[in-house]
Amino acid sequence: MSGEDSRKPLNLSGAAGRKLIIAIDGPAGAGKSTIARHLARHFGLLNLETGAMYRAFALKALRTGLPLDKSADLEQLATETTIRLEPGEEENRVLLDGEDVTGLIRNPTVTDAASRVSVFPAIRAWMVRLQQQLGAEGGVVMEGRDIGTVVFPHAEVKIFLDAAPEVRGQRRFEQLGQDGRKSELQPEEVIRELHARDERDRNRADSPLKPAQDAVLLDSTDMTLEQAVSAAEAIVAAKLKLS
Ligand code: DC
């Protein structure tokens, strides 16, 4: 990155003998995935998208026809489910009971269901365990809602990425367009859906979406994604030179 102070080398090792962990949390549409992907490339780390794990479980619940508000049933389903996340260059490959469901988890139905199943403490505890195992050796950028607060509270770098709801809704709408689904939805609908999901993610009793006390806040409302990526790189570089 240009303008970086090159006098002190970055310290890419983490605590307790493991490698560095960068936690990126924030609401939908704030740019987490783009930023996490770039940071992973830039600093030579693996990128792990925890939302994809909740999405895969939601897909299974939908396929099974279980009501999404019955914790005990979902908990039982979790005991019969394996979810694997494999880091990739562009996006993570998600394996649900061995089946590659990467292309099936980004539609609005699964998106809404993921936010619903993720309110239950037993489901969260299971996911958090899996995520802690995945990142145990460090060397990762992990992206989600509770990475800096719950999954890796000792992460060396924590960024809480936010943006105004309208901006996030518009970005999400354009992203859907790139996936060839723009014509199915109006921008207002996308913004409404995003708002409903935000409310649920921020107000659930267990591990609500909120910045960790030691997170650096990055508001990308008035930034292009390129500018937000550069700002995030600068935050990481500054943190690592201080450690
Ligand atoms: O990041 P995403 O949009 O793929 O996440 C989908 C849903 O999963 C999100 O609405 C809330 C839930 N989630 C969570 O509760 N905790 C995480 N660490 C990641 C996602």
PDB file of C-alpha atoms and ligand atoms in Angstrom:
ATOM      1  CA  MET A   1       0.000   0.000   0.000  1.00  0.00           C
ATOM      2  CA  SER A   2       1.313   3.457  -0.812  1.00  0.00           C
ATOM      3  CA  GLY A   3       2.149   5.882   1.971  1.00  0.00           C
ATOM      4  CA  GLU A   4       2.864   3.081   4.428  1.00  0.00           C
ATOM      5  CA  ASP A   5       5.688   3.622   6.928  1.00  0.00           C
ATOM      6  CA  SER A   6       8.128   0.863   6.031  1.00  0.00           C
ATOM      7  CA  ARG A   7      10.621   1.455   8.862  1.00  0.00           C
ATOM      8  CA  LYS A   8       9.063  -0.995  11.298  1.00  0.00           C
ATOM      9  CA  PRO A   9       8.112  -4.444   9.939  1.00  0.00           C
ATOM     10  CA  LEU A  10       4.583  -5.742  10.440  1.00  0.00           C
ATOM     11  CA  ASN A  11       4.231  -8.297  13.194  1.00  0.00           C
ATOM     12  CA  LEU A  12       2.173 -11.062  11.601  1.00  0.00           C
ATOM     13  CA  SER A  13       2.351 -13.460  14.536  1.00  0.00           C
ATOM     14  CA  GLY A  14      -0.459 -13.716  17.067  1.00  0.00           C
ATOM     15  CA  ALA A  15      -0.856 -14.647  20.709  1.00  0.00           C
ATOM     16  CA  ALA A  16       0.030 -17.991  22.319  1.00  0.00           C
ATOM     17  CA  GLY A  17       2.199 -19.230  19.463  1.00  0.00           C
ATOM     18  CA  ARG A  18      -0.528 -19.014  16.833  1.00  0.00           C
ATOM     19  CA  LYS A  19      -0.538 -16.759  13.787  1.00  0.00           C
ATOM     20  CA  LEU A  20      -2.362 -13.472  13.394  1.00  0.00           C
ATOM     21  CA  ILE A  21      -6.185 -13.235  13.530  1.00  0.00           C
ATOM     22  CA  ILE A  22      -8.087 -10.328  11.987  1.00  0.00           C
ATOM     23  CA  ALA A  23     -11.780 -10.087  12.971  1.00  0.00           C
ATOM     24  CA  ILE A  24     -14.154  -8.167  10.705  1.00  0.00           C
ATOM     25  CA  ASP A  25     -17.674  -7.632  12.025  1.00  0.00           C
ATOM     26  CA  GLY A  26     -20.561  -5.494  10.882  1.00  0.00           C
ATOM     27  CA  PRO A  27     -24.029  -5.490   9.323  1.00  0.00           C
ATOM     28  CA  ALA A  28     -24.930  -6.762   5.854  1.00  0.00           C
ATOM     29  CA  GLY A  29     -23.864  -4.620   2.917  1.00  0.00           C
ATOM     30  CA  ALA A  30     -21.154  -2.714   4.807  1.00  0.00           C
ATOM     31  CA  GLY A  31     -18.481  -4.248   2.537  1.00  0.00           C
ATOM     32  CA  LYS A  32     -17.173  -6.929   4.913  1.00  0.00           C
ATOM     33  CA  SER A  33     -16.697  -9.641   2.288  1.00  0.00           C
ATOM     34  CA  THR A  34     -14.852  -7.404  -0.162  1.00  0.00           C
ATOM     35  CA  ILE A  35     -12.627  -6.001   2.554  1.00  0.00           C
ATOM     36  CA  ALA A  36     -11.964  -9.377   4.190  1.00  0.00           C
ATOM     37  CA  ARG A  37     -11.031 -10.868   0.808  1.00  0.00           C
ATOM     38  CA  HIS A  38      -8.612  -8.042   0.054  1.00  0.00           C
ATOM     39  CA  LEU A  39      -7.024  -8.069   3.492  1.00  0.00           C
ATOM     40  CA  ALA A  40      -6.532 -11.827   3.261  1.00  0.00           C
ATOM     41  CA  ARG A  41      -4.749 -11.435  -0.085  1.00  0.00           C
ATOM     42  CA  HIS A  42      -2.738  -8.435   1.004  1.00  0.00           C
ATOM     43  CA  PHE A  43      -1.457  -9.954   4.246  1.00  0.00           C
ATOM     44  CA  GLY A  44      -1.271 -13.586   3.044  1.00  0.00           C
ATOM     45  CA  LEU A  45      -4.055 -14.930   5.292  1.00  0.00           C
ATOM     46  CA  LEU A  46      -7.020 -17.262   4.811  1.00  0.00           C
ATOM     47  CA  ASN A  47     -10.433 -15.653   4.487  1.00  0.00           C
ATOM     48  CA  LEU A  48     -13.262 -17.349   6.424  1.00  0.00           C
ATOM     49  CA  GLU A  49     -16.870 -16.185   6.010  1.00  0.00           C
ATOM     50  CA  THR A  50     -18.843 -17.327   9.036  1.00  0.00           C
ATOM     51  CA  GLY A  51     -22.168 -16.104   7.621  1.00  0.00           C
ATOM     52  CA  ALA A  52     -21.886 -18.866   5.014  1.00  0.00           C
ATOM     53  CA  MET A  53     -22.027 -21.442   7.827  1.00  0.00           C
ATOM     54  CA  TYR A  54     -25.287 -20.037   9.231  1.00  0.00           C
ATOM     55  CA  ARG A  55     -26.600 -19.910   5.680  1.00  0.00           C
ATOM     56  CA  ALA A  56     -25.752 -23.571   5.054  1.00  0.00           C
ATOM     57  CA  PHE A  57     -27.523 -24.622   8.237  1.00  0.00           C
ATOM     58  CA  ALA A  58     -30.541 -22.470   7.306  1.00  0.00           C
ATOM     59  CA  LEU A  59     -30.646 -24.204   3.908  1.00  0.00           C
ATOM     60  CA  LYS A  60     -30.777 -27.569   5.639  1.00  0.00           C
ATOM     61  CA  ALA A  61     -33.583 -26.410   7.968  1.00  0.00           C
ATOM     62  CA  LEU A  62     -35.559 -25.128   4.959  1.00  0.00           C
ATOM     63  CA  ARG A  63     -35.045 -28.359   3.038  1.00  0.00           C
ATOM     64  CA  THR A  64     -36.108 -30.395   6.046  1.00  0.00           C
ATOM     65  CA  GLY A  65     -39.223 -28.246   6.410  1.00  0.00           C
ATOM     66  CA  LEU A  66     -38.563 -27.477  10.081  1.00  0.00           C
ATOM     67  CA  PRO A  67     -40.172 -24.373  11.582  1.00  0.00           C
ATOM     68  CA  LEU A  68     -37.441 -21.772  11.963  1.00  0.00           C
ATOM     69  CA  ASP A  69     -38.641 -20.677  15.397  1.00  0.00           C
ATOM     70  CA  LYS A  70     -38.351 -24.018  17.245  1.00  0.00           C
ATOM     71  CA  SER A  71     -35.034 -24.075  19.020  1.00  0.00           C
ATOM     72  CA  ALA A  72     -35.232 -27.723  20.182  1.00  0.00           C
ATOM     73  CA  ASP A  73     -35.935 -29.022  16.666  1.00  0.00           C
ATOM     74  CA  LEU A  74     -33.119 -26.945  15.183  1.00  0.00           C
ATOM     75  CA  GLU A  75     -30.779 -28.104  17.926  1.00  0.00           C
ATOM     76  CA  GLN A  76     -31.582 -31.730  17.098  1.00  0.00           C
ATOM     77  CA  LEU A  77     -31.001 -30.997  13.410  1.00  0.00           C
ATOM     78  CA  ALA A  78     -27.607 -29.497  14.258  1.00  0.00           C
ATOM     79  CA  THR A  79     -26.527 -32.782  15.859  1.00  0.00           C
ATOM     80  CA  GLU A  80     -27.184 -34.476  12.483  1.00  0.00           C
ATOM     81  CA  THR A  81     -25.361 -31.862  10.409  1.00  0.00           C
ATOM     82  CA  THR A  82     -21.781 -31.299   9.334  1.00  0.00           C
ATOM     83  CA  ILE A  83     -20.698 -27.977   7.885  1.00  0.00           C
ATOM     84  CA  ARG A  84     -17.279 -27.349   6.383  1.00  0.00           C
ATOM     85  CA  LEU A  85     -15.863 -24.126   5.134  1.00  0.00           C
ATOM     86  CA  GLU A  86     -12.968 -24.189   2.714  1.00  0.00           C
ATOM     87  CA  PRO A  87     -11.203 -20.892   2.073  1.00  0.00           C
ATOM     88  CA  GLY A  88     -10.907 -19.924  -1.591  1.00  0.00           C
ATOM     89  CA  GLU A  89      -9.517 -17.028  -3.631  1.00  0.00           C
ATOM     90  CA  GLU A  90     -12.877 -15.396  -4.372  1.00  0.00           C
ATOM     91  CA  GLU A  91     -15.311 -16.950  -1.917  1.00  0.00           C
ATOM     92  CA  ASN A  92     -15.444 -19.826   0.537  1.00  0.00           C
ATOM     93  CA  ARG A  93     -16.584 -23.237  -0.577  1.00  0.00           C
ATOM     94  CA  VAL A  94     -19.320 -24.438   1.752  1.00  0.00           C
ATOM     95  CA  LEU A  95     -19.965 -28.135   2.277  1.00  0.00           C
ATOM     96  CA  LEU A  96     -23.221 -29.182   3.919  1.00  0.00           C
ATOM     97  CA  ASP A  97     -23.117 -32.875   4.878  1.00  0.00           C
ATOM     98  CA  GLY A  98     -20.485 -33.247   2.156  1.00  0.00           C
ATOM     99  CA  GLU A  99     -22.569 -31.508  -0.544  1.00  0.00           C
ATOM    100  CA  ASP A 100     -21.169 -28.352  -2.120  1.00  0.00           C
ATOM    101  CA  VAL A 101     -23.930 -25.782  -1.484  1.00  0.00           C
ATOM    102  CA  THR A 102     -21.845 -22.681  -2.257  1.00  0.00           C
ATOM    103  CA  GLY A 103     -24.161 -21.627  -5.096  1.00  0.00           C
ATOM    104  CA  LEU A 104     -27.383 -22.228  -3.141  1.00  0.00           C
ATOM    105  CA  ILE A 105     -27.026 -20.091  -0.030  1.00  0.00           C
ATOM    106  CA  ARG A 106     -27.133 -16.496  -1.268  1.00  0.00           C
ATOM    107  CA  ASN A 107     -30.803 -16.207  -2.290  1.00  0.00           C
ATOM    108  CA  PRO A 108     -33.262 -14.058  -0.249  1.00  0.00           C
ATOM    109  CA  THR A 109     -35.068 -17.065   1.315  1.00  0.00           C
ATOM    110  CA  VAL A 110     -31.872 -18.573   2.724  1.00  0.00           C
ATOM    111  CA  THR A 111     -30.601 -15.113   3.702  1.00  0.00           C
ATOM    112  CA  ASP A 112     -33.703 -14.454   5.791  1.00  0.00           C
ATOM    113  CA  ALA A 113     -33.652 -17.970   7.275  1.00  0.00           C
ATOM    114  CA  ALA A 114     -29.972 -17.619   8.270  1.00  0.00           C
ATOM    115  CA  SER A 115     -30.770 -14.547  10.318  1.00  0.00           C
ATOM    116  CA  ARG A 116     -33.665 -16.427  11.998  1.00  0.00           C
ATOM    117  CA  VAL A 117     -31.811 -19.615  12.944  1.00  0.00           C
ATOM    118  CA  SER A 118     -28.839 -17.623  14.222  1.00  0.00           C
ATOM    119  CA  VAL A 119     -30.789 -16.173  17.172  1.00  0.00           C
ATOM    120  CA  PHE A 120     -30.739 -19.483  19.102  1.00  0.00           C
ATOM    121  CA  PRO A 121     -27.958 -19.859  21.703  1.00  0.00           C
ATOM    122  CA  ALA A 122     -27.486 -23.596  21.097  1.00  0.00           C
ATOM    123  CA  ILE A 123     -27.024 -23.039  17.371  1.00  0.00           C
ATOM    124  CA  ARG A 124     -24.618 -20.185  18.041  1.00  0.00           C
ATOM    125  CA  ALA A 125     -22.604 -22.214  20.563  1.00  0.00           C
ATOM    126  CA  TRP A 126     -22.195 -24.985  17.970  1.00  0.00           C
ATOM    127  CA  MET A 127     -21.158 -22.544  15.234  1.00  0.00           C
ATOM    128  CA  VAL A 128     -18.749 -20.677  17.531  1.00  0.00           C
ATOM    129  CA  ARG A 129     -17.040 -23.976  18.410  1.00  0.00           C
ATOM    130  CA  LEU A 130     -16.636 -24.828  14.721  1.00  0.00           C
ATOM    131  CA  GLN A 131     -15.298 -21.368  13.950  1.00  0.00           C
ATOM    132  CA  GLN A 132     -12.825 -21.480  16.827  1.00  0.00           C
ATOM    133  CA  GLN A 133     -11.539 -24.818  15.530  1.00  0.00           C
ATOM    134  CA  LEU A 134     -11.212 -23.397  12.008  1.00  0.00           C
ATOM    135  CA  GLY A 135      -9.197 -20.411  13.180  1.00  0.00           C
ATOM    136  CA  ALA A 136      -7.269 -22.117  15.998  1.00  0.00           C
ATOM    137  CA  GLU A 137      -3.899 -21.845  14.260  1.00  0.00           C
ATOM    138  CA  GLY A 138      -4.499 -18.244  13.222  1.00  0.00           C
ATOM    139  CA  GLY A 139      -3.363 -16.870   9.896  1.00  0.00           C
ATOM    140  CA  VAL A 140      -6.969 -15.896   9.147  1.00  0.00           C
ATOM    141  CA  VAL A 141      -9.282 -13.029   8.422  1.00  0.00           C
ATOM    142  CA  MET A 142     -12.619 -14.098   9.895  1.00  0.00           C
ATOM    143  CA  GLU A 143     -15.728 -12.197   8.960  1.00  0.00           C
ATOM    144  CA  GLY A 144     -19.137 -12.184  10.678  1.00  0.00           C
ATOM    145  CA  ARG A 145     -21.170 -10.537  13.440  1.00  0.00           C
ATOM    146  CA  ASP A 146     -19.565 -11.777  16.676  1.00  0.00           C
ATOM    147  CA  ILE A 147     -15.975 -12.598  15.745  1.00  0.00           C
ATOM    148  CA  GLY A 148     -14.332  -9.839  17.789  1.00  0.00           C
ATOM    149  CA  THR A 149     -16.785 -10.157  20.691  1.00  0.00           C
ATOM    150  CA  VAL A 150     -17.264 -13.938  21.059  1.00  0.00           C
ATOM    151  CA  VAL A 151     -15.420 -16.179  18.599  1.00  0.00           C
ATOM    152  CA  PHE A 152     -11.964 -14.585  18.886  1.00  0.00           C
ATOM    153  CA  PRO A 153     -12.070 -11.936  21.630  1.00  0.00           C
ATOM    154  CA  HIS A 154      -8.250 -11.998  21.611  1.00  0.00           C
ATOM    155  CA  ALA A 155      -7.903 -11.308  17.874  1.00  0.00           C
ATOM    156  CA  GLU A 156      -4.941  -9.001  17.230  1.00  0.00           C
ATOM    157  CA  VAL A 157      -6.955  -6.745  14.918  1.00  0.00           C
ATOM    158  CA  LYS A 158     -10.702  -6.051  15.109  1.00  0.00           C
ATOM    159  CA  ILE A 159     -12.514  -3.897  12.607  1.00  0.00           C
ATOM    160  CA  PHE A 160     -16.207  -3.028  12.922  1.00  0.00           C
ATOM    161  CA  LEU A 161     -17.384  -2.007   9.509  1.00  0.00           C
ATOM    162  CA  ASP A 162     -20.586  -0.007   9.137  1.00  0.00           C
ATOM    163  CA  ALA A 163     -22.417   2.202   6.621  1.00  0.00           C
ATOM    164  CA  ALA A 164     -25.768   3.990   6.445  1.00  0.00           C
ATOM    165  CA  PRO A 165     -28.665   1.570   5.760  1.00  0.00           C
ATOM    166  CA  GLU A 166     -29.593   3.170   2.407  1.00  0.00           C
ATOM    167  CA  VAL A 167     -26.020   2.844   1.166  1.00  0.00           C
ATOM    168  CA  ARG A 168     -25.822  -0.780   2.295  1.00  0.00           C
ATOM    169  CA  GLY A 169     -29.192  -1.526   0.673  1.00  0.00           C
ATOM    170  CA  GLN A 170     -28.089   0.029  -2.606  1.00  0.00           C
ATOM    171  CA  ARG A 171     -24.824  -1.941  -2.576  1.00  0.00           C
ATOM    172  CA  ARG A 172     -26.700  -5.159  -1.885  1.00  0.00           C
ATOM    173  CA  PHE A 173     -29.112  -4.374  -4.735  1.00  0.00           C
ATOM    174  CA  GLU A 174     -26.226  -3.869  -7.143  1.00  0.00           C
ATOM    175  CA  GLN A 175     -24.565  -7.053  -5.933  1.00  0.00           C
ATOM    176  CA  LEU A 176     -27.774  -8.986  -6.683  1.00  0.00           C
ATOM    177  CA  GLY A 177     -27.713  -7.414 -10.162  1.00  0.00           C
ATOM    178  CA  GLN A 178     -24.230  -8.776 -10.759  1.00  0.00           C
ATOM    179  CA  ASP A 179     -25.602 -12.199  -9.829  1.00  0.00           C
ATOM    180  CA  GLY A 180     -28.303 -11.765 -12.510  1.00  0.00           C
ATOM    181  CA  ARG A 181     -31.178 -11.404 -10.031  1.00  0.00           C
ATOM    182  CA  LYS A 182     -31.682  -7.637 -10.019  1.00  0.00           C
ATOM    183  CA  SER A 183     -34.950  -7.708 -11.934  1.00  0.00           C
ATOM    184  CA  GLU A 184     -36.600  -9.899  -9.291  1.00  0.00           C
ATOM    185  CA  LEU A 185     -36.406  -7.210  -6.619  1.00  0.00           C
ATOM    186  CA  GLN A 186     -36.869  -3.466  -6.271  1.00  0.00           C
ATOM    187  CA  PRO A 187     -34.207  -1.452  -4.390  1.00  0.00           C
ATOM    188  CA  GLU A 188     -36.821  -0.530  -1.742  1.00  0.00           C
ATOM    189  CA  GLU A 189     -37.500  -4.220  -1.089  1.00  0.00           C
ATOM    190  CA  VAL A 190     -33.795  -4.944  -0.697  1.00  0.00           C
ATOM    191  CA  ILE A 191     -33.449  -2.052   1.761  1.00  0.00           C
ATOM    192  CA  ARG A 192     -36.532  -3.252   3.706  1.00  0.00           C
ATOM    193  CA  GLU A 193     -35.192  -6.805   3.904  1.00  0.00           C
ATOM    194  CA  LEU A 194     -31.793  -5.554   5.017  1.00  0.00           C
ATOM    195  CA  HIS A 195     -33.375  -3.382   7.684  1.00  0.00           C
ATOM    196  CA  ALA A 196     -35.420  -6.310   9.069  1.00  0.00           C
ATOM    197  CA  ARG A 197     -32.304  -8.480   9.194  1.00  0.00           C
ATOM    198  CA  ASP A 198     -30.293  -5.717  10.873  1.00  0.00           C
ATOM    199  CA  GLU A 199     -32.929  -5.363  13.576  1.00  0.00           C
ATOM    200  CA  ARG A 200     -32.876  -9.095  14.268  1.00  0.00           C
ATOM    201  CA  ASP A 201     -29.066  -9.362  14.216  1.00  0.00           C
ATOM    202  CA  ARG A 202     -28.617  -6.310  16.472  1.00  0.00           C
ATOM    203  CA  ASN A 203     -31.373  -7.090  18.967  1.00  0.00           C
ATOM    204  CA  ARG A 204     -31.052 -10.816  19.582  1.00  0.00           C
ATOM    205  CA  ALA A 205     -30.329 -11.685  23.216  1.00  0.00           C
ATOM    206  CA  ASP A 206     -27.312 -13.903  22.497  1.00  0.00           C
ATOM    207  CA  SER A 207     -24.241 -12.248  20.927  1.00  0.00           C
ATOM    208  CA  PRO A 208     -26.020  -9.353  19.214  1.00  0.00           C
ATOM    209  CA  LEU A 209     -24.191  -7.529  16.466  1.00  0.00           C
ATOM    210  CA  LYS A 210     -22.166  -4.811  18.172  1.00  0.00           C
ATOM    211  CA  PRO A 211     -18.586  -3.559  18.058  1.00  0.00           C
ATOM    212  CA  ALA A 212     -16.099  -5.111  20.471  1.00  0.00           C
ATOM    213  CA  GLN A 213     -14.781  -2.547  22.933  1.00  0.00           C
ATOM    214  CA  ASP A 214     -11.368  -2.635  21.289  1.00  0.00           C
ATOM    215  CA  ALA A 215     -12.606  -2.689  17.685  1.00  0.00           C
ATOM    216  CA  VAL A 216     -11.642   0.086  15.280  1.00  0.00           C
ATOM    217  CA  LEU A 217     -14.809   1.520  13.728  1.00  0.00           C
ATOM    218  CA  LEU A 218     -14.763   2.045   9.979  1.00  0.00           C
ATOM    219  CA  ASP A 219     -17.773   3.800   8.445  1.00  0.00           C
ATOM    220  CA  SER A 220     -17.791   3.282   4.691  1.00  0.00           C
ATOM    221  CA  THR A 221     -20.917   5.382   3.978  1.00  0.00           C
ATOM    222  CA  ASP A 222     -19.036   8.052   2.032  1.00  0.00           C
ATOM    223  CA  MET A 223     -16.323   5.791   0.645  1.00  0.00           C
ATOM    224  CA  THR A 224     -16.034   3.721  -2.477  1.00  0.00           C
ATOM    225  CA  LEU A 225     -15.248   0.110  -1.694  1.00  0.00           C
ATOM    226  CA  GLU A 226     -11.695   0.745  -2.918  1.00  0.00           C
ATOM    227  CA  GLN A 227     -11.315   3.558  -0.392  1.00  0.00           C
ATOM    228  CA  ALA A 228     -12.750   1.356   2.363  1.00  0.00           C
ATOM    229  CA  VAL A 229     -10.278  -1.408   1.451  1.00  0.00           C
ATOM    230  CA  SER A 230      -7.355   1.057   1.693  1.00  0.00           C
ATOM    231  CA  ALA A 231      -8.643   2.370   5.025  1.00  0.00           C
ATOM    232  CA  ALA A 232      -8.903  -1.187   6.376  1.00  0.00           C
ATOM    233  CA  GLU A 233      -5.358  -1.983   5.196  1.00  0.00           C
ATOM    234  CA  ALA A 234      -4.099   1.111   6.976  1.00  0.00           C
ATOM    235  CA  ILE A 235      -5.884   0.100  10.200  1.00  0.00           C
ATOM    236  CA  VAL A 236      -4.297  -3.355  10.100  1.00  0.00           C
ATOM    237  CA  ALA A 237      -0.833  -1.993   9.287  1.00  0.00           C
ATOM    238  CA  ALA A 238      -1.044   0.558  12.123  1.00  0.00           C
ATOM    239  CA  LYS A 239      -2.175  -2.099  14.634  1.00  0.00           C
ATOM    240  CA  LEU A 240       0.528  -4.554  13.629  1.00  0.00           C
ATOM    241  CA  LYS A 241       3.321  -2.024  13.915  1.00  0.00           C
ATOM    242  CA  LEU A 242       2.207  -1.147  17.405  1.00  0.00           C
ATOM    243  CA  SER A 243       2.162  -4.757  18.599  1.00  0.00           C
TER     244      SER A 243
HETATM  245  O1   DC B   1     -22.760 -12.353   6.733  1.00  0.00           O
HETATM  246  P1   DC B   1     -24.014 -12.994   6.137  1.00  0.00           P
HETATM  247  O2   DC B   1     -24.939 -11.991   5.514  1.00  0.00           O
HETATM  248  O3   DC B   1     -23.688 -14.090   5.194  1.00  0.00           O
HETATM  249  O4   DC B   1     -24.782 -13.643   7.389  1.00  0.00           O
HETATM  250  C1   DC B   1     -26.041 -14.265   7.280  1.00  0.00           C
HETATM  251  C2   DC B   1     -26.733 -14.277   8.647  1.00  0.00           C
HETATM  252  O5   DC B   1     -26.009 -15.135   9.535  1.00  0.00           O
HETATM  253  C3   DC B   1     -26.794 -12.927   9.350  1.00  0.00           C
HETATM  254  O6   DC B   1     -28.018 -12.249   9.058  1.00  0.00           O
HETATM  255  C4   DC B   1     -26.687 -13.255  10.806  1.00  0.00           C
HETATM  256  C5   DC B   1     -25.982 -14.582  10.853  1.00  0.00           C
HETATM  257  N1   DC B   1     -24.594 -14.490  11.318  1.00  0.00           N
HETATM  258  C6   DC B   1     -24.367 -14.466  12.674  1.00  0.00           C
HETATM  259  O7   DC B   1     -25.329 -14.424  13.446  1.00  0.00           O
HETATM  260  N2   DC B   1     -23.113 -14.476  13.158  1.00  0.00           N
HETATM  261  C7   DC B   1     -22.053 -14.494  12.325  1.00  0.00           C
HETATM  262  N3   DC B   1     -20.819 -14.520  12.842  1.00  0.00           N
HETATM  263  C8   DC B   1     -22.249 -14.496  10.923  1.00  0.00           C
HETATM  264  C9   DC B   1     -23.548 -14.471  10.446  1.00  0.00           C
END
